Amino acid sequence: MPLAARLLLAFGLVAIIATAFVGLTLREASREIIESGFADRIDAAHAGVRQQLAWEAEALRDLLPPFCQHDTFVDKAHVELERAKGDPDAMDPTSRIALRRLVPSQAMALRLDELSLVAGNGSVLAAEDASRIGARDPRLAEAIKAPGGAPRLRPAKAGGEPSLEVHCALSRHGVTVGLVGARRIGPVLARIGDAYHVRLTAAPEGEPAPRSGEAEVVRVLDFPEIPGLGVVASVSREPLRQALARLDRSIALTGATVLAIALGIAVVLARSLSRPIAALARETREVMSGAPRRVEGRGGREIADLAAAFNATIDELAAMRKRLAATERIAARREVARQIAHEIKNPLAPIRAAVETLRRLRQREDPAFDDYFEEATSTVLNEVHRIANIVTEFTRFARLPAPNPEPVDLVALARGVVTLHAAPAGEETGGTGGAAPSRVELVAEPIPKVSADRDQLIQVLTNLVQNGLEAAGAVRRDPRVSVTIGPLPNDRVRIVVRDNGPGVADDMVPRLFEPYATSKEKGTGLGLAIAQRIVFEHGGEISYRKAQKGGAVFEIWLPVGGPPLLEKPPGDTTVRPRAPDVP
């Protein structure tokens, strides 16, 4: 990775980690502050409600007793009820109408939400709500019998909203008349809640207390001044979410700014640090382009030492480069010539053998001459055609042609190669007296036709067979090569070429398929490299193993469907040697 890239990565990571750490810490602190603000608002609302309710209770305590003690309309109601012997229905209608008009005005004057004039049996004689007049409420009858005093809580289930309720009563001569007034708590809670931005509602009696959630913070407030009163205080978390969203955007913007600044600093540092190294790299490229010159080391002692070492080798490299260019041109011409000679040599052997056999048969006037003439001339023409193809391809800088696949009878193709390299019965292969004839055998199982380039497969088989005969003939009087063909799973076929020679030397095995790697004195090392290239471009594999009893074994796997469509030749596709196997 370049120095600039490393600096950019390091500074970027530092900026991101620092921003993330500070941002998360700030975000958590902000959350805690806002959450504590919610709690403070609820506490303030709690204190405000307590203060307001205490004031309301104190004001209500002394509000009604004066009416029962010396107010004329309560006395008048008691007199009329006493005259009716305690029966509200027997009261004078005119008096009842007057009471009905007077009670609502008194409720308004006293700022009471409810005011009822009640008989001792709970009958409502007059009320601010005309619909309640004439109704009998046992709870009101019990209320006016109790001694007066501090306001009490009237829960919602007792009728209407939760309220603070007070009463007074006038009892004489066995007749009781009372006033029951109530002031609702809801408006007080709403007013205090609006002041502190807290929603306050009376807690439903008999229901479980609500809990805080993602949407809001909830707390149940108790009021010792008013036994039984519970208030639910809730604050929406929406401001918290909005604040955190704004904070997240600010952190992201700050992080992006810090990252941009860090990357800018990294770029400046990278340029200042890498400029001397870049200068050396540029000078090195100039050496390769043919314009070397001495450089000066700037930027530190290490760079100066590197520049000095570089300058010490420039002169020699310049001279060596000129000599190397000339040597490479000569070597390239020789290599191309050796490659052409190597590839042409293989088909020349069967051509020569066919022609010599024709001459011998002609000299002896052998009757088999006419039968063999057609086969031999066909072989010669085919091999000459293959030589022409090879020469044409090598004129294109020794690049192998792309496979031209067609349906090929692999068994028949191998049989032709074996026939060309198997000596005729009774004939010797060389000029050495007493040498046994070489044998090339074919063992084939039924296989389907393979989509492949016929000439290229012939080239591969010919190369392997001739290599086997040459290797075995160098150490044995009875060189033998066997070619085995059979099917494989997954629509593949296998070709095994086995000889009885000494096998490949151990030091050559790792480089067996590399170009120009050879143990032959006159070999170029292109044969197996070309064979491997052809097999690979057909989508197959080739491998070597040494048999336990000696000899080389080359195994080829080919797909029946043909070679894949390769856009470019494969890279390092050398097949490593396999473990020894039974011959």
Coordinates of C-alpha atoms in Angstrom, one line a residue:
M1 CA 0.0 0.0 0.0
P2 CA 1.5 3.4 -0.9
L3 CA 2.6 5.7 1.8
A4 CA 0.0 8.3 1.0
A5 CA -2.7 5.7 1.2
R6 CA -1.5 4.5 4.6
L7 CA -1.4 8.0 5.9
L8 CA -4.8 8.8 4.6
L9 CA -6.1 5.6 6.2
A10 CA -4.4 6.3 9.5
F11 CA -5.6 9.9 9.8
G12 CA -9.0 9.0 8.6
L13 CA -9.4 6.2 11.2
V14 CA -8.1 8.5 13.9
A15 CA -10.6 11.2 12.9
I16 CA -13.5 8.8 12.7
I17 CA -12.7 7.1 16.0
A18 CA -12.2 10.4 17.8
T19 CA -15.4 11.9 16.4
A20 CA -17.3 8.8 17.2
F21 CA -15.9 8.7 20.8
V22 CA -16.6 12.3 21.5
G23 CA -19.9 12.2 19.7
L24 CA -21.2 9.2 21.6
T25 CA -20.0 10.7 24.9
L26 CA -21.7 14.0 24.1
R27 CA -24.8 12.3 22.9
E28 CA -25.1 10.2 26.1
A29 CA -24.4 13.3 28.3
S30 CA -27.1 15.3 26.4
R31 CA -29.6 12.4 26.8
E32 CA -28.9 12.4 30.6
I33 CA -29.3 16.2 30.8
I34 CA -32.6 16.2 28.9
E35 CA -33.9 13.2 30.9
S36 CA -33.0 15.0 34.1
G37 CA -34.8 18.1 32.7
F38 CA -37.9 15.9 32.3
A39 CA -37.6 14.8 36.0
D40 CA -37.1 18.5 37.1
R41 CA -40.2 19.6 35.2
I42 CA -42.3 16.8 36.8
D43 CA -40.9 17.7 40.3
A44 CA -41.7 21.4 39.7
A45 CA -45.2 20.5 38.5
H46 CA -45.7 18.2 41.5
A47 CA -44.7 21.1 43.9
G48 CA -47.0 23.5 42.0
V49 CA -50.0 21.2 42.2
R50 CA -49.4 20.5 45.9
Q51 CA -49.3 24.2 46.6
Q52 CA -52.4 24.9 44.5
L53 CA -54.4 22.1 46.0
A54 CA -53.4 23.1 49.5
W55 CA -54.6 26.6 48.8
E56 CA -57.8 25.3 47.3
A57 CA -58.4 23.0 50.3
E58 CA -57.8 25.9 52.7
A59 CA -60.1 28.1 50.8
L60 CA -62.9 25.5 50.6
R61 CA -62.6 24.6 54.3
D62 CA -64.3 27.9 55.5
L63 CA -66.4 28.5 52.4
L64 CA -69.7 26.8 53.2
P65 CA -70.1 26.8 57.0
P66 CA -71.2 30.5 57.2
F67 CA -74.1 29.7 54.9
C68 CA -75.4 26.9 57.2
Q69 CA -74.9 29.0 60.3
H70 CA -76.7 32.3 59.4
D71 CA -77.5 32.5 55.8
T72 CA -81.2 33.3 55.1
F73 CA -81.8 31.0 52.1
V74 CA -80.5 27.9 54.1
D75 CA -82.7 29.0 57.0
K76 CA -85.7 29.5 54.7
A77 CA -85.1 26.0 53.1
H78 CA -85.0 24.5 56.6
V79 CA -88.2 26.2 57.7
E80 CA -90.0 25.1 54.6
L81 CA -88.8 21.6 54.9
E82 CA -89.8 21.6 58.6
R83 CA -93.2 22.9 57.7
A84 CA -93.5 20.0 55.2
K85 CA -92.6 17.6 58.1
G86 CA -89.3 16.6 56.4
D87 CA -91.0 15.6 53.1
P88 CA -89.3 17.5 50.2
D89 CA -92.3 16.7 47.9
A90 CA -94.7 18.5 50.3
M91 CA -92.7 21.7 50.2
D92 CA -94.3 24.9 48.9
P93 CA -93.7 25.0 45.1
T94 CA -93.1 28.7 45.2
S95 CA -90.3 28.3 47.8
R96 CA -88.8 25.5 45.8
I97 CA -88.7 27.6 42.7
A98 CA -87.0 30.4 44.6
L99 CA -84.4 28.0 45.9
R100 CA -83.7 26.6 42.4
R101 CA -82.9 30.1 41.2
L102 CA -80.8 31.1 44.2
V103 CA -78.4 28.0 44.3
P104 CA -76.9 28.5 40.8
S105 CA -76.2 32.1 41.5
Q106 CA -74.5 31.2 44.8
A107 CA -72.4 28.5 43.1
M108 CA -71.2 31.1 40.6
A109 CA -70.4 33.6 43.3
L110 CA -68.4 31.0 45.3
R111 CA -66.6 29.7 42.1
L112 CA -67.9 26.2 42.8
D113 CA -68.3 23.7 40.0
E114 CA -71.1 22.0 41.8
L115 CA -73.4 23.2 44.6
S116 CA -76.3 21.2 45.9
L117 CA -79.0 22.0 48.6
V118 CA -79.8 18.6 50.1
A119 CA -82.4 17.3 52.4
G120 CA -81.6 14.8 55.2
N121 CA -82.8 11.9 53.1
G122 CA -80.5 12.8 50.2
S123 CA -83.1 14.5 48.1
V124 CA -81.6 17.4 46.0
L125 CA -83.8 20.4 46.7
A126 CA -81.8 22.7 44.4
A127 CA -78.5 22.5 42.4
E128 CA -76.6 24.4 39.8
D129 CA -77.5 21.5 37.4
A130 CA -81.3 21.5 37.1
S131 CA -81.2 17.9 35.9
R132 CA -80.1 16.8 39.4
I133 CA -83.1 18.5 41.2
G134 CA -85.5 16.0 42.8
A135 CA -83.0 13.1 42.6
R136 CA -82.1 11.2 45.8
D137 CA -78.5 10.5 46.4
P138 CA -77.6 8.4 49.4
R139 CA -74.0 9.5 49.2
L140 CA -75.1 13.1 49.8
A141 CA -77.3 12.1 52.7
E142 CA -74.2 10.4 54.3
A143 CA -72.0 13.4 53.5
I144 CA -74.2 16.0 55.3
K145 CA -74.5 13.7 58.4
A146 CA -70.7 13.7 58.7
P147 CA -69.0 16.6 60.7
G148 CA -67.7 19.4 58.5
G149 CA -64.0 20.2 58.1
A150 CA -61.3 19.8 55.6
P151 CA -62.3 19.1 52.0
R152 CA -62.3 15.4 50.9
L153 CA -61.6 13.8 47.6
R154 CA -64.6 12.8 45.5
P155 CA -63.3 10.2 43.1
A156 CA -64.4 10.1 39.5
K157 CA -66.6 7.0 40.0
A158 CA -68.7 8.9 42.5
G159 CA -69.9 11.1 39.7
G160 CA -68.2 13.3 37.2
E161 CA -64.6 14.3 37.5
P162 CA -62.4 14.0 40.6
S163 CA -63.2 16.9 42.8
L164 CA -62.6 18.5 46.2
E165 CA -65.9 18.3 48.1
V166 CA -67.0 20.2 51.2
H167 CA -70.3 20.5 53.0
C168 CA -72.2 22.0 55.9
A169 CA -75.5 21.1 57.5
L170 CA -78.3 22.7 59.6
S171 CA -80.2 20.4 61.9
R172 CA -83.1 21.5 64.1
H173 CA -86.2 19.8 65.3
G174 CA -85.3 16.6 63.6
V175 CA -85.0 18.1 60.2
T176 CA -81.7 18.4 58.4
V177 CA -80.7 20.6 55.4
G178 CA -77.2 20.7 54.0
L179 CA -75.1 22.3 51.3
V180 CA -72.6 20.2 49.4
G181 CA -70.1 22.0 47.1
A182 CA -67.4 20.7 44.9
R183 CA -64.5 22.2 42.9
R184 CA -63.0 20.0 40.1
I185 CA -59.3 19.1 40.2
G186 CA -59.0 18.8 36.4
P187 CA -58.7 22.6 35.7
V188 CA -56.1 22.9 38.4
L189 CA -54.0 20.1 36.9
A190 CA -54.4 21.5 33.4
R191 CA -53.3 25.0 34.5
I192 CA -50.2 23.8 36.4
G193 CA -49.3 21.3 33.6
D194 CA -49.4 24.0 31.0
A195 CA -47.1 26.1 33.1
Y196 CA -44.5 23.4 33.3
H197 CA -45.2 21.7 30.0
V198 CA -46.3 18.5 31.8
R199 CA -49.5 16.6 31.1
L200 CA -51.2 16.0 34.5
T201 CA -54.2 13.7 34.8
A202 CA -56.0 12.1 37.7
A203 CA -54.9 8.5 38.1
P204 CA -57.8 6.1 37.4
E205 CA -58.8 4.4 40.6
G206 CA -58.4 0.7 40.7
E207 CA -56.3 0.5 37.5
P208 CA -52.5 -0.3 37.4
A209 CA -50.2 2.7 37.4
P210 CA -48.8 3.5 33.9
R211 CA -45.1 3.1 33.2
S212 CA -42.6 5.1 31.2
G213 CA -41.9 4.0 27.6
E214 CA -40.2 5.1 24.5
A215 CA -42.8 7.7 23.7
E216 CA -43.0 9.4 27.1
V217 CA -41.8 9.6 30.7
V218 CA -44.5 8.8 33.2
R219 CA -44.6 9.2 37.0
V220 CA -47.5 8.8 39.5
L221 CA -47.6 11.7 42.0
D222 CA -49.1 11.4 45.5
F223 CA -50.5 14.2 47.6
P224 CA -50.6 13.7 51.4
E225 CA -52.8 16.8 51.8
I226 CA -55.6 15.0 50.0
P227 CA -55.7 11.3 50.8
G228 CA -56.5 9.0 47.9
L229 CA -55.6 11.5 45.2
G230 CA -53.1 10.2 42.6
V231 CA -52.0 12.2 39.6
V232 CA -50.2 10.8 36.5
A233 CA -47.5 13.2 35.2
S234 CA -46.2 12.5 31.7
V235 CA -43.7 14.2 29.5
S236 CA -43.4 13.4 25.8
R237 CA -40.0 12.2 24.7
E238 CA -40.4 13.8 21.3
P239 CA -38.3 16.9 22.2
L240 CA -35.6 14.4 23.3
R241 CA -35.7 12.6 20.0
Q242 CA -35.6 15.9 18.1
A243 CA -32.7 17.2 20.2
L244 CA -30.8 13.9 19.7
A245 CA -31.5 14.0 15.9
R246 CA -30.2 17.6 15.7
L247 CA -27.2 16.5 17.8
D248 CA -26.5 13.5 15.5
R249 CA -26.6 15.8 12.5
S250 CA -24.2 18.2 14.1
I251 CA -21.9 15.3 15.1
A252 CA -22.0 13.9 11.6
L253 CA -21.3 17.4 10.1
T254 CA -18.5 17.9 12.6
G255 CA -17.1 14.5 11.9
A256 CA -17.1 15.1 8.2
T257 CA -15.3 18.4 8.7
V258 CA -12.7 16.8 11.0
L259 CA -12.3 13.9 8.5
A260 CA -11.8 16.4 5.6
I261 CA -9.2 18.3 7.7
A262 CA -7.4 15.1 8.7
L263 CA -7.3 13.9 5.1
G264 CA -6.0 17.3 4.0
I265 CA -3.2 17.1 6.6
A266 CA -2.5 13.5 5.6
V267 CA -2.2 14.5 1.9
V268 CA 0.2 17.3 2.8
L269 CA 2.3 15.0 5.0
A270 CA 2.2 12.2 2.4
R271 CA 3.4 14.6 -0.3
S272 CA 6.2 15.9 1.8
L273 CA 7.3 12.5 3.0
S274 CA 6.8 10.7 -0.3
R275 CA 8.3 13.3 -2.6
P276 CA 11.9 12.1 -2.2
I277 CA 10.8 8.5 -2.7
A278 CA 8.8 9.4 -5.7
A279 CA 11.8 11.2 -7.1
L280 CA 13.9 8.0 -6.7
A281 CA 11.1 6.0 -8.3
R282 CA 10.9 8.4 -11.2
E283 CA 14.7 8.1 -11.7
T284 CA 14.4 4.3 -11.6
R285 CA 11.8 4.4 -14.3
E286 CA 14.1 6.6 -16.4
V287 CA 16.8 4.0 -16.1
M288 CA 14.4 1.5 -17.7
S289 CA 13.4 4.0 -20.4
G290 CA 17.1 4.6 -21.3
A291 CA 17.7 8.1 -19.8
P292 CA 19.3 7.4 -16.4
R293 CA 20.9 10.2 -14.4
R294 CA 22.2 10.6 -10.9
V295 CA 19.8 11.7 -8.2
E296 CA 20.2 13.7 -4.9
G297 CA 18.7 12.3 -1.7
R298 CA 16.4 14.8 0.0
G299 CA 14.1 14.3 3.0
G300 CA 16.3 12.4 5.5
R301 CA 19.3 10.3 6.1
E302 CA 17.6 7.1 4.9
I303 CA 16.7 8.7 1.6
A304 CA 20.2 10.0 1.2
D305 CA 21.7 6.6 1.8
L306 CA 19.2 5.1 -0.7
A307 CA 20.1 7.7 -3.3
A308 CA 23.8 7.1 -2.8
A309 CA 23.3 3.3 -3.3
F310 CA 21.2 4.0 -6.4
N311 CA 23.8 6.4 -7.9
A312 CA 26.5 3.8 -7.4
T313 CA 24.7 1.3 -9.7
I314 CA 23.4 3.6 -12.4
D315 CA 26.6 3.6 -14.5
E316 CA 26.9 -0.2 -14.5
L317 CA 23.2 -0.7 -15.1
A318 CA 23.3 1.6 -18.1
A319 CA 26.1 -0.4 -19.7
M320 CA 24.5 -3.7 -18.8
R321 CA 21.2 -2.6 -20.3
K322 CA 22.7 -2.0 -23.7
R323 CA 24.5 -5.3 -23.7
L324 CA 21.4 -7.1 -22.4
A325 CA 19.3 -5.6 -25.2
A326 CA 21.6 -6.9 -27.8
T327 CA 21.9 -10.3 -26.2
E328 CA 18.1 -10.6 -25.8
R329 CA 17.5 -9.9 -29.5
I330 CA 20.0 -12.7 -30.4
A331 CA 18.5 -15.1 -27.9
A332 CA 15.0 -14.4 -29.1
R333 CA 15.9 -15.3 -32.7
R334 CA 17.7 -18.4 -31.5
E335 CA 14.8 -19.4 -29.3
V336 CA 12.2 -19.0 -32.1
A337 CA 14.5 -21.1 -34.4
R338 CA 14.8 -23.8 -31.7
Q339 CA 11.0 -23.8 -31.1
I340 CA 10.3 -24.2 -34.8
A341 CA 12.9 -26.9 -35.1
H342 CA 11.5 -28.7 -32.1
E343 CA 7.9 -28.7 -33.3
I344 CA 8.8 -29.6 -36.9
K345 CA 11.0 -32.5 -35.8
N346 CA 8.1 -34.5 -34.4
P347 CA 6.1 -34.8 -37.6
L348 CA 9.3 -35.4 -39.7
A349 CA 10.0 -38.7 -37.9
P350 CA 6.8 -40.4 -39.1
I351 CA 7.2 -38.8 -42.6
R352 CA 10.7 -40.2 -42.8
A353 CA 9.6 -43.6 -41.5
A354 CA 6.8 -43.7 -44.0
V355 CA 9.0 -42.7 -47.0
E356 CA 11.8 -45.2 -46.0
T357 CA 9.2 -47.9 -45.6
L358 CA 7.8 -47.1 -49.1
R359 CA 11.4 -47.2 -50.6
R360 CA 12.1 -50.5 -48.9
L361 CA 8.9 -52.0 -50.1
R362 CA 9.5 -50.7 -53.6
Q363 CA 13.0 -52.0 -53.7
R364 CA 11.8 -55.4 -52.7
E365 CA 8.8 -55.1 -55.0
D366 CA 6.8 -56.1 -52.0
P367 CA 3.1 -56.8 -52.9
A368 CA 2.1 -54.7 -49.8
F369 CA 3.5 -51.6 -51.5
D370 CA 0.2 -50.6 -53.1
D371 CA -1.8 -51.1 -49.9
Y372 CA 0.7 -49.2 -47.8
F373 CA 1.2 -46.4 -50.4
E374 CA -2.2 -44.8 -49.8
E375 CA -1.8 -44.9 -46.0
A376 CA 1.8 -43.6 -46.1
T377 CA 1.1 -40.7 -48.6
S378 CA -2.0 -39.7 -46.6
T379 CA 0.1 -39.7 -43.5
V380 CA 2.8 -37.6 -45.2
L381 CA 0.3 -35.1 -46.5
N382 CA -1.3 -34.8 -43.1
E383 CA 2.0 -34.3 -41.4
V384 CA 3.1 -31.8 -44.0
H385 CA -0.1 -29.9 -43.5
R386 CA 0.5 -29.9 -39.7
I387 CA 4.1 -28.6 -40.3
A388 CA 2.7 -25.8 -42.4
N389 CA 0.3 -24.9 -39.6
I390 CA 3.1 -24.9 -37.0
V391 CA 5.4 -22.7 -39.1
T392 CA 2.5 -20.3 -39.7
E393 CA 1.8 -20.0 -36.0
F394 CA 5.4 -19.6 -35.0
T395 CA 5.8 -16.7 -37.5
R396 CA 3.3 -15.0 -35.2
F397 CA 5.9 -14.9 -32.5
A398 CA 5.4 -18.6 -31.5
R399 CA 1.9 -18.0 -30.2
L400 CA -0.3 -21.0 -30.2
P401 CA -3.5 -20.8 -32.2
A402 CA -6.8 -20.8 -30.4
P403 CA -8.5 -24.2 -30.4
N404 CA -10.8 -24.8 -33.3
P405 CA -13.1 -27.4 -31.8
E406 CA -14.9 -30.0 -33.8
P407 CA -16.3 -33.5 -33.0
V408 CA -13.2 -35.8 -32.7
D409 CA -13.1 -39.5 -32.4
L410 CA -10.3 -39.5 -29.8
V411 CA -9.7 -43.3 -30.0
A412 CA -9.2 -43.1 -33.8
L413 CA -7.0 -40.1 -33.4
A414 CA -4.8 -41.9 -30.8
R415 CA -4.7 -45.0 -32.9
G416 CA -3.3 -42.9 -35.8
V417 CA -0.6 -41.5 -33.6
V418 CA 0.2 -45.0 -32.2
T419 CA 0.4 -46.5 -35.7
L420 CA 2.8 -43.8 -36.8
H421 CA 5.2 -44.4 -33.9
A422 CA 4.9 -48.2 -33.7
A423 CA 7.5 -49.9 -35.8
P424 CA 6.2 -52.4 -38.4
A425 CA 6.3 -56.1 -37.3
G426 CA 9.8 -57.6 -37.7
E427 CA 11.5 -54.3 -38.3
E428 CA 14.0 -52.6 -36.0
T429 CA 13.9 -49.0 -35.0
G430 CA 17.5 -47.9 -35.3
G431 CA 20.8 -48.8 -36.8
T432 CA 22.1 -50.7 -33.8
G433 CA 22.2 -54.4 -34.5
G434 CA 20.1 -56.6 -32.3
A435 CA 18.0 -53.8 -30.9
A436 CA 14.4 -54.9 -30.1
P437 CA 11.6 -53.0 -32.0
S438 CA 9.9 -50.2 -30.0
R439 CA 6.3 -50.8 -29.1
V440 CA 3.5 -48.2 -28.7
E441 CA 0.3 -49.8 -27.5
L442 CA -3.3 -48.5 -27.3
V443 CA -5.9 -49.6 -24.8
A444 CA -9.2 -47.8 -25.3
E445 CA -12.6 -48.1 -23.8
P446 CA -15.8 -46.8 -25.5
I447 CA -16.0 -43.0 -25.1
P448 CA -18.2 -40.3 -26.8
K449 CA -16.7 -38.0 -29.3
V450 CA -14.9 -35.0 -27.9
S451 CA -15.2 -31.5 -29.1
A452 CA -11.6 -30.5 -29.6
D453 CA -9.0 -29.2 -32.0
R454 CA -7.8 -32.3 -33.9
D455 CA -4.4 -31.0 -34.9
Q456 CA -3.6 -29.7 -31.4
L457 CA -4.5 -33.0 -29.7
I458 CA -2.4 -34.9 -32.3
Q459 CA 0.4 -32.5 -31.3
V460 CA 0.0 -33.3 -27.6
L461 CA -0.1 -37.1 -28.1
T462 CA 2.7 -37.1 -30.5
N463 CA 4.9 -35.0 -28.1
L464 CA 4.1 -37.3 -25.2
V465 CA 4.7 -40.5 -27.2
Q466 CA 7.9 -39.4 -28.7
N467 CA 9.2 -38.1 -25.3
G468 CA 8.4 -41.5 -23.8
L469 CA 10.1 -43.4 -26.6
E470 CA 13.2 -41.2 -26.4
A471 CA 13.4 -41.4 -22.6
A472 CA 12.9 -45.2 -22.5
G473 CA 15.2 -45.8 -25.5
A474 CA 18.0 -44.0 -23.8
V475 CA 18.3 -46.6 -21.1
R476 CA 16.5 -49.7 -22.4
R477 CA 16.7 -52.0 -25.4
D478 CA 13.0 -52.5 -25.4
P479 CA 11.4 -49.1 -25.1
R480 CA 7.7 -49.2 -24.7
V481 CA 4.9 -46.7 -24.5
S482 CA 1.3 -47.4 -23.7
V483 CA -1.7 -45.1 -24.4
T484 CA -4.8 -45.7 -22.4
I485 CA -8.1 -44.0 -23.1
G486 CA -11.3 -44.2 -21.0
P487 CA -14.3 -42.3 -19.7
L488 CA -14.4 -40.3 -16.4
P489 CA -17.4 -39.0 -14.4
N490 CA -18.9 -35.5 -15.1
D491 CA -18.6 -35.8 -18.9
R492 CA -14.8 -36.1 -19.1
V493 CA -12.4 -38.5 -20.7
R494 CA -8.9 -39.6 -19.6
I495 CA -5.8 -40.2 -21.6
V496 CA -2.8 -41.9 -19.9
V497 CA 0.6 -42.1 -21.6
R498 CA 3.0 -44.4 -19.8
D499 CA 6.5 -45.4 -20.7
N500 CA 9.0 -47.9 -19.2
G501 CA 11.9 -45.4 -19.0
P502 CA 13.6 -43.9 -16.0
G503 CA 11.1 -41.2 -15.3
V504 CA 11.7 -37.5 -14.8
A505 CA 14.6 -36.5 -12.5
D506 CA 13.4 -35.2 -9.1
D507 CA 15.0 -31.8 -9.6
M508 CA 13.1 -31.3 -12.8
V509 CA 9.7 -32.3 -11.5
P510 CA 8.8 -28.9 -10.1
R511 CA 9.7 -27.2 -13.4
L512 CA 8.5 -29.9 -15.7
F513 CA 5.8 -27.9 -17.5
E514 CA 7.7 -24.6 -17.5
P515 CA 8.8 -23.3 -20.9
Y516 CA 12.5 -23.9 -21.8
A517 CA 13.0 -26.2 -18.8
T518 CA 14.6 -29.4 -20.1
S519 CA 17.2 -32.0 -19.3
K520 CA 18.0 -32.8 -22.9
E521 CA 21.2 -31.5 -24.4
K522 CA 19.5 -30.3 -27.6
G523 CA 15.9 -29.8 -26.2
T524 CA 14.2 -26.4 -25.9
G525 CA 11.8 -27.4 -23.1
L526 CA 8.8 -26.2 -25.1
G527 CA 7.2 -29.6 -25.8
L528 CA 5.5 -30.1 -22.4
A529 CA 4.8 -26.4 -22.0
I530 CA 3.0 -26.4 -25.3
A531 CA 1.2 -29.6 -24.4
Q532 CA 0.1 -28.2 -21.1
R533 CA -1.1 -25.0 -22.8
I534 CA -3.2 -26.9 -25.3
V535 CA -4.7 -29.1 -22.6
F536 CA -5.6 -26.1 -20.5
E537 CA -7.1 -24.1 -23.4
H538 CA -9.3 -27.2 -24.0
G539 CA -10.5 -26.9 -20.4
G540 CA -8.6 -29.9 -19.3
E541 CA -5.8 -30.9 -16.9
I542 CA -2.5 -32.6 -17.3
S543 CA -0.3 -34.1 -14.6
Y544 CA 2.8 -36.2 -14.1
R545 CA 3.5 -38.9 -11.7
K546 CA 6.3 -41.4 -11.4
A547 CA 5.3 -45.1 -11.3
Q548 CA 6.5 -47.2 -8.5
K549 CA 8.5 -49.5 -10.8
G550 CA 10.0 -46.7 -12.8
G551 CA 8.8 -44.8 -15.8
A552 CA 6.9 -41.6 -16.5
V553 CA 3.1 -41.4 -16.4
F554 CA 1.3 -38.4 -17.9
E555 CA -2.4 -38.2 -17.4
I556 CA -4.8 -35.9 -19.2
W557 CA -8.4 -35.1 -18.4
L558 CA -10.5 -33.4 -21.1
P559 CA -14.2 -32.3 -21.1
V560 CA -16.4 -33.9 -23.6
G561 CA -18.1 -30.6 -24.3
G562 CA -15.0 -28.9 -25.6
P563 CA -12.7 -26.0 -24.6
P564 CA -14.1 -23.0 -22.8
L565 CA -14.1 -19.6 -24.4
L566 CA -11.0 -18.0 -23.0
E567 CA -10.4 -14.3 -23.6
K568 CA -6.7 -14.7 -22.8
P569 CA -4.3 -17.5 -22.1
P570 CA -4.3 -18.9 -18.5
G571 CA -1.7 -17.6 -16.1
D572 CA 0.3 -19.9 -13.8
T573 CA -1.4 -23.2 -14.4
T574 CA 1.4 -25.5 -13.7
V575 CA 0.2 -28.8 -12.4
R576 CA 2.3 -30.0 -9.5
P577 CA 3.5 -33.7 -9.5
R578 CA 1.4 -36.3 -7.9
A579 CA 2.4 -39.1 -5.6
P580 CA 3.8 -42.3 -7.2
D581 CA 1.3 -44.7 -8.4
V582 CA 1.2 -48.3 -9.6
P583 CA 2.2 -48.5 -13.3

